[in-house]
XYZ file of C-alpha atoms in Angstrom:
466
model
C 22.037 28.195 28.581
C 25.660 27.113 28.937
C 24.580 23.426 29.161
C 22.787 23.803 25.878
C 25.727 25.397 24.118
C 28.127 22.751 25.392
C 25.767 19.941 24.217
C 25.610 21.432 20.785
C 29.406 21.470 20.451
C 30.384 18.053 21.821
C 27.165 16.107 22.552
C 27.471 15.109 26.238
C 24.623 12.687 26.212
C 26.992 9.817 26.993
C 27.981 11.621 30.221
C 31.381 10.894 31.766
C 31.961 7.478 30.216
C 33.904 8.838 27.267
C 36.860 11.182 27.605
C 36.748 12.514 24.068
C 34.096 13.008 21.384
C 33.573 10.647 18.465
C 35.884 10.509 15.478
C 34.703 11.956 12.225
C 34.055 8.494 10.845
C 32.125 7.415 13.891
C 30.073 10.616 13.765
C 29.255 9.945 10.135
C 28.152 6.332 10.569
C 26.271 7.063 13.824
C 24.251 10.083 12.694
C 20.705 9.436 11.625
C 19.348 13.081 11.655
C 19.486 13.126 7.880
C 16.412 10.937 7.728
C 14.873 10.650 11.171
C 14.161 14.357 11.347
C 10.985 13.326 9.539
C 9.797 12.084 12.935
C 9.908 15.546 14.561
C 6.148 15.901 15.043
C 5.811 12.433 16.551
C 8.808 13.046 18.825
C 7.369 16.308 20.146
C 3.916 14.819 20.505
C 5.292 11.897 22.526
C 7.371 14.152 24.749
C 4.387 16.332 25.529
C 2.390 13.300 26.596
C 5.341 12.023 28.626
C 5.901 15.327 30.408
C 2.154 15.669 31.202
C 2.157 12.137 32.721
C 5.317 12.801 34.766
C 3.695 15.904 36.282
C 0.432 14.111 36.957
C 2.334 11.426 38.893
C 4.392 14.000 40.784
C 7.666 12.920 39.199
C 8.300 16.417 37.855
C 6.762 19.713 38.930
C 3.839 21.382 37.158
C 6.058 24.408 36.609
C 8.721 22.246 34.801
C 6.019 20.521 32.783
C 4.577 23.883 31.524
C 8.081 25.062 30.586
C 8.757 21.842 28.751
C 5.494 21.950 26.796
C 5.876 25.575 25.904
C 9.474 24.907 24.761
C 8.431 21.859 22.695
C 5.641 23.801 20.956
C 8.113 26.575 20.155
C 10.434 23.982 18.605
C 7.547 22.540 16.595
C 6.820 26.017 15.239
C 10.527 26.576 14.421
C 10.745 23.338 12.498
C 7.530 23.860 10.570
C 8.699 27.449 9.672
C 11.964 26.099 8.417
C 14.005 28.046 10.933
C 15.286 25.058 13.031
C 18.918 24.065 12.313
C 19.530 20.367 12.637
C 22.962 19.271 13.799
C 24.653 16.039 12.752
C 26.819 16.191 15.909
C 23.632 15.606 17.888
C 23.037 12.329 15.935
C 19.236 12.145 15.832
C 15.982 13.941 16.070
C 15.649 13.231 19.785
C 18.917 14.834 20.845
C 18.459 17.817 18.389
C 15.115 18.599 20.062
C 16.358 18.049 23.542
C 19.371 20.313 22.946
C 17.174 23.105 21.556
C 14.804 22.654 24.490
C 17.742 23.232 26.861
C 18.587 26.441 24.980
C 15.013 27.624 25.404
C 14.121 26.671 28.983
C 17.347 25.807 30.756
C 17.756 22.978 33.258
C 14.041 22.005 33.301
C 14.705 20.434 29.867
C 16.840 17.799 31.579
C 13.862 16.441 33.489
C 11.997 15.484 30.305
C 13.980 12.305 29.806
C 13.106 10.937 33.291
C 11.692 7.434 33.130
C 12.319 6.979 29.424
C 15.124 5.958 27.035
C 15.929 6.787 23.410
C 14.983 3.062 22.859
C 11.350 3.446 23.813
C 11.290 7.039 22.468
C 12.263 5.986 18.957
C 9.960 2.989 19.091
C 7.140 5.365 19.940
C 7.980 7.981 17.268
C 8.358 5.397 14.565
C 5.243 3.555 15.496
C 3.182 6.766 15.553
C 4.564 7.681 12.044
C 3.727 4.240 10.588
C 0.283 4.328 12.116
C -0.514 7.680 10.646
C 0.949 6.505 7.251
C -1.308 3.442 7.315
C -4.338 5.678 7.953
C -3.391 7.756 4.997
C -2.846 4.579 2.849
C -6.364 3.371 3.904
C -7.876 6.630 2.696
C -6.003 6.536 -0.649
C -7.008 2.887 -1.239
C -10.663 3.859 -0.611
C -10.374 6.521 -3.279
C -8.883 4.038 -5.738
C -11.611 1.488 -4.978
C -14.274 4.232 -5.564
C -12.691 4.995 -8.946
C -12.933 1.400 -10.017
C -16.546 1.089 -8.756
C -17.493 4.079 -10.949
C -15.860 2.568 -13.996
C -17.371 -0.816 -13.253
C -20.848 0.593 -13.047
C -20.361 2.596 -16.200
C -19.213 -0.553 -18.092
C -21.179 -3.411 -16.489
C -22.416 -4.314 -19.997
C -19.253 -3.557 -21.989
C -18.018 -6.838 -23.316
C -14.316 -7.641 -23.716
C -12.156 -10.753 -23.985
C -11.161 -12.421 -20.764
C -7.696 -13.897 -20.762
C -5.712 -16.818 -19.359
C -2.031 -17.077 -20.401
C -2.725 -13.741 -22.133
C -4.700 -15.754 -24.702
C -8.409 -15.165 -25.326
C -10.325 -17.410 -23.015
C -14.009 -16.399 -22.520
C -15.948 -13.200 -22.983
C -16.248 -11.053 -19.811
C -17.401 -7.481 -19.171
C -15.072 -4.641 -18.540
C -17.132 -3.934 -15.365
C -16.358 -7.416 -14.106
C -12.627 -6.882 -14.896
C -12.704 -3.607 -12.941
C -14.304 -5.442 -10.003
C -11.376 -7.871 -9.910
C -9.171 -4.919 -8.927
C -11.761 -3.775 -6.392
C -11.327 -7.162 -4.693
C -7.469 -6.845 -4.774
C -7.364 -3.373 -3.355
C -10.173 -4.256 -0.896
C -7.869 -6.921 0.515
C -5.056 -4.388 0.712
C -7.267 -2.062 2.642
C -8.253 -4.862 4.978
C -4.618 -5.667 5.646
C -3.984 -1.966 6.366
C -6.824 -1.974 8.910
C -5.560 -5.142 10.533
C -2.066 -3.719 10.793
C -3.326 -0.604 12.548
C -5.144 -2.852 14.992
C -1.983 -4.980 15.596
C 0.266 -2.015 16.312
C -2.167 0.048 18.386
C -0.029 -0.233 21.541
C 2.155 2.484 23.132
C 5.850 1.751 23.619
C 6.677 4.712 25.841
C 7.554 3.696 29.419
C 9.410 0.542 28.420
C 12.611 2.625 28.923
C 15.898 1.044 27.773
C 14.590 -2.536 27.985
C 13.538 -3.315 31.623
C 10.900 -0.768 32.369
C 11.451 1.800 35.092
C 11.282 2.196 38.899
C 9.495 5.552 38.662
C 5.689 5.399 39.366
C 4.666 6.165 35.816
C 1.272 5.668 34.284
C 1.692 4.046 30.873
C -2.058 3.821 30.287
C -2.293 7.576 30.657
C 0.339 8.194 27.911
C -1.137 5.493 25.727
C -4.542 7.173 25.944
C -3.043 10.664 25.287
C -1.359 9.384 22.182
C -4.334 7.635 20.755
C -3.242 4.062 21.404
C -5.571 1.279 22.597
C -3.200 0.305 25.433
C 0.464 0.101 26.403
C 2.738 -2.733 25.240
C 2.965 -5.610 27.722
C 6.712 -6.593 27.615
C 9.430 -4.006 27.880
C 12.081 -6.197 26.183
C 9.924 -6.881 23.155
C 8.787 -3.284 23.064
C 12.193 -1.803 22.296
C 13.214 -4.620 19.939
C 9.952 -4.930 17.974
C 9.853 -3.646 14.430
C 7.017 -5.942 13.326
C 4.849 -2.873 12.666
C 7.469 -1.593 10.134
C 7.800 -5.063 8.492
C 4.062 -5.379 8.310
C 3.800 -1.960 6.643
C 6.386 -2.969 4.069
C 4.740 -6.298 3.516
C 1.396 -4.644 2.914
C 3.130 -2.119 0.630
C 4.790 -4.882 -1.382
C 1.531 -6.747 -1.907
C -0.340 -3.620 -2.807
C 2.463 -2.483 -5.139
C 2.246 -5.902 -6.815
C -1.463 -5.336 -7.452
C -0.668 -1.865 -8.824
C 2.088 -3.342 -11.009
C -0.262 -5.980 -12.504
C -2.792 -3.229 -13.303
C -0.044 -1.006 -14.742
C 1.091 -3.865 -17.022
C -2.515 -4.217 -18.348
C -2.711 -0.544 -18.904
C 0.526 -0.611 -20.847
C -0.687 -3.549 -23.001
C -4.192 -2.287 -23.489
C -3.009 1.172 -24.632
C -0.871 -0.247 -27.460
C -2.287 0.118 -31.045
C -2.328 -3.703 -31.258
C -4.886 -3.908 -28.448
C -6.378 -0.338 -28.462
C -8.705 -1.119 -25.568
C -8.040 2.184 -23.802
C -6.557 5.620 -24.357
C -4.699 7.300 -21.531
C -5.257 10.992 -20.975
C -2.448 13.401 -21.786
C -2.118 14.043 -18.063
C -0.655 10.546 -17.572
C 1.272 10.161 -20.836
C 4.397 11.547 -22.401
C 5.718 11.919 -25.933
C 8.913 10.883 -27.640
C 11.889 13.138 -28.290
C 12.306 11.686 -31.769
C 8.978 9.971 -32.765
C 6.178 12.530 -32.931
C 3.429 9.877 -33.132
C 4.275 8.295 -29.790
C 2.133 8.575 -26.722
C 3.905 6.635 -23.972
C 2.241 5.267 -20.842
C 5.074 6.470 -18.654
C 2.994 6.924 -15.474
C 1.891 3.259 -15.584
C 5.462 2.130 -16.349
C 6.808 4.015 -13.361
C 4.127 2.548 -11.097
C 5.270 -0.875 -12.302
C 8.940 -0.013 -11.639
C 8.313 1.248 -8.104
C 7.219 -2.243 -7.140
C 10.815 -3.408 -7.280
C 11.897 -0.535 -5.079
C 9.255 -1.355 -2.498
C 9.966 -5.095 -2.577
C 13.704 -4.292 -2.081
C 12.866 -2.309 1.058
C 11.033 -5.227 2.545
C 13.898 -7.577 1.954
C 16.350 -5.006 3.320
C 14.541 -4.673 6.668
C 13.883 -8.352 7.029
C 17.637 -8.910 6.569
C 18.500 -6.151 9.116
C 16.206 -7.753 11.710
C 16.832 -11.473 11.135
C 19.879 -11.932 13.322
C 19.365 -9.425 16.127
C 19.416 -10.664 19.739
C 17.026 -9.077 22.228
C 16.689 -6.279 23.013
C 17.892 -3.176 21.124
C 20.826 -3.092 18.681
C 22.111 -0.116 16.741
C 21.378 -2.030 13.567
C 17.798 -0.936 14.097
C 18.741 2.661 13.229
C 18.677 1.373 9.672
C 14.931 0.540 9.892
C 13.545 3.865 8.766
C 14.818 4.894 5.353
C 13.212 1.865 3.722
C 9.851 2.579 5.273
C 10.007 6.304 4.492
C 10.939 5.640 0.847
C 8.367 2.917 0.359
C 5.597 5.090 1.916
C 6.434 7.851 -0.507
C 6.567 5.464 -3.442
C 3.279 3.745 -2.554
C 1.450 7.043 -2.020
C 2.600 8.282 -5.443
C 1.739 4.995 -7.166
C -1.819 4.837 -5.702
C -2.446 8.521 -6.461
C -1.241 8.068 -10.101
C -3.273 4.907 -10.665
C -6.392 6.547 -9.223
C -5.942 9.408 -11.648
C -5.336 7.077 -14.576
C -8.406 4.979 -13.900
C -10.704 8.037 -13.582
C -9.218 9.659 -16.727
C -8.776 6.812 -19.186
C -10.989 6.462 -22.217
C -12.511 3.009 -22.687
C -12.727 2.055 -26.354
C -15.936 -0.050 -26.239
C -15.882 -0.849 -29.960
C -12.339 -2.314 -29.798
C -13.191 -4.359 -26.696
C -16.321 -5.701 -28.385
C -14.453 -6.600 -31.547
C -11.788 -8.472 -29.644
C -14.287 -10.187 -27.307
C -15.400 -12.631 -29.999
C -11.901 -13.430 -31.231
C -10.093 -16.633 -30.506
C -13.279 -18.633 -30.401
C -14.049 -17.264 -26.992
C -17.587 -18.729 -26.831
C -16.299 -22.306 -27.363
C -17.043 -23.098 -23.672
C -20.614 -21.928 -24.179
C -20.990 -24.421 -27.030
C -19.695 -27.256 -24.860
C -22.036 -26.175 -21.986
C -24.979 -26.161 -24.350
C -24.187 -29.702 -25.488
C -24.118 -30.847 -21.878
C -27.223 -28.862 -20.856
C -29.422 -29.342 -23.923
C -28.122 -32.541 -25.569
C -27.222 -34.472 -22.452
C -23.622 -35.153 -23.452
C -20.983 -35.822 -20.783
C -18.798 -32.753 -20.547
C -15.661 -34.534 -21.851
C -17.644 -35.586 -24.970
C -19.007 -32.096 -25.370
C -15.464 -30.750 -25.068
C -14.314 -33.136 -27.809
C -17.113 -32.158 -30.147
C -16.487 -28.467 -29.503
C -12.801 -28.949 -30.397
C -13.972 -30.269 -33.797
C -16.168 -27.206 -34.262
C -13.256 -24.860 -33.446
C -10.994 -26.711 -35.855
C -13.572 -26.399 -38.640
C -14.076 -22.669 -37.993
C -10.358 -22.140 -37.899
C -10.056 -23.942 -41.269
C -12.743 -21.845 -42.817
C -11.431 -18.644 -41.243
C -14.684 -17.750 -39.544
C -16.178 -17.495 -36.024
C -18.192 -20.308 -34.419
C -21.374 -18.358 -34.834
C -20.677 -18.257 -38.610
C -20.767 -22.049 -39.001
C -23.943 -23.378 -40.503
C -26.389 -25.568 -38.593
C -25.663 -28.392 -41.017
C -21.923 -28.143 -40.381
C -22.461 -28.236 -36.595
C -24.912 -31.146 -36.880
C -22.307 -33.044 -38.897
C -20.169 -32.831 -35.750
C -23.030 -33.862 -33.444
C -26.554 -34.555 -34.661
C -28.072 -33.418 -31.336
C -27.215 -29.752 -32.100
C -30.224 -27.623 -32.942
C -30.718 -24.006 -34.041
C -30.884 -23.110 -30.371
C -27.119 -23.255 -30.263
C -26.929 -19.864 -31.987
C -28.598 -18.262 -28.901
C -25.393 -18.870 -26.860
C -22.649 -18.293 -29.433
C -22.656 -14.422 -29.267
C -20.433 -12.785 -26.710
C -23.399 -10.891 -25.245
C -25.336 -14.102 -24.667
C -22.177 -15.672 -23.193
C -21.589 -13.020 -20.534
C -25.324 -12.755 -19.735
C -25.412 -16.401 -18.972
C -22.678 -16.272 -16.365
C -24.983 -15.494 -13.458
C -23.258 -17.567 -10.810
C -22.304 -15.616 -7.701
C -19.285 -13.500 -8.540
C -19.717 -14.163 -12.338
C -19.411 -11.776 -15.228
C -23.110 -11.351 -16.040
C -23.977 -7.621 -15.967
C -26.670 -8.315 -13.373
C -24.136 -9.956 -11.078
C -21.565 -7.278 -11.614
C -24.107 -4.686 -10.511
C -24.937 -6.761 -7.483
C -21.290 -6.857 -6.438
C -20.960 -3.145 -7.084
C -23.914 -2.457 -4.776
C -22.308 -4.672 -2.083
C -19.020 -2.877 -2.237
C -20.683 0.563 -2.152
C -22.382 -0.475 1.098
C -19.110 -1.639 2.536
C -17.055 0.666 4.757
């Protein structure tokens, strides 16, 4: 037990190389336990797998392995019960656990670090944590996609204006608009799955940077830890943080999608649009204006995108000038990932709740769908299809019709047949069959179009997709 007590007081992990302990400033800048204690479960899990392999290969005794595993499980229970005291003097999660293990089981604890380094140990812990976080993100994105599919099915026939430049363009259905977000978040989920596949390699056994001379079995530890296989180059293994960068990249893209959605929710919930009403669960009031119902949840989702993007840039900047293999700079790799993971989880959960709870104001969407001469393209298409005009001529004639309707202060469908024929004699009464917003959306039957029948087909495809 004396070894453990001494380690707690002065941290002898550097051995005899240094005559005195670190200065207070060095201790402060060097310590990472304030944030990397989040990796305790992964650190213990990796150590149990490593000790089991060492015993299987005859590198440590079965008796020492059993002591180590019992001690590690005791520490896990202490941490989860809130009884474990983390020490800044011990720098990081690895040394905190190792010191406590020495207290619990004595000299056998010192055998655990055989054939490994903190370099491959932290690479393992961090990779395990990111992999688990990606799996959680995949599940949360699936729930968000399911929420959109339900709303899309419910509103496959609900017409609304489609926008370009935030100006009314053509009528679409709200179901079709919802399916646009299904596509976005579906790509995010695919990126998550690809990232899990890319990083599914075990770092443990790479040691400091050159591997080890001990007869270890890296495939055994990889299998025990749920990895596909071990990494194939020890230098790259300890210097690689691509998995963290890929997580942050995915998080930034996904957060951008969430932010675009949040922006639409903010706009649509204004009295000027009035397309939706947010539930009280995702709104707040004003301290001075009693009539206000603010879309604060959506606004905060929008704001968290900047935070996540900043984390990606921070880690890219940390990594960009590092020579191989490990540098202490890489200690700064975790806080950005931890913070972004928390922000992304919260944003996805909030958005899933908002989409499931929001009230769609079908009447307001229908009213707005015909504004801004949204069926003008249908008029031009009719002139091409029925009157045989080249599209550019049809476009020109439609422009005249829009100008006339604007001058009269009416919709295109309110122009008389005589007025339309004065623009082009080929126009017949059949033109009125395409000038309603319902007829417009129903006609857009091309693959991936806004026609209700096509929206339902895409919903069915997504429901059958894993």
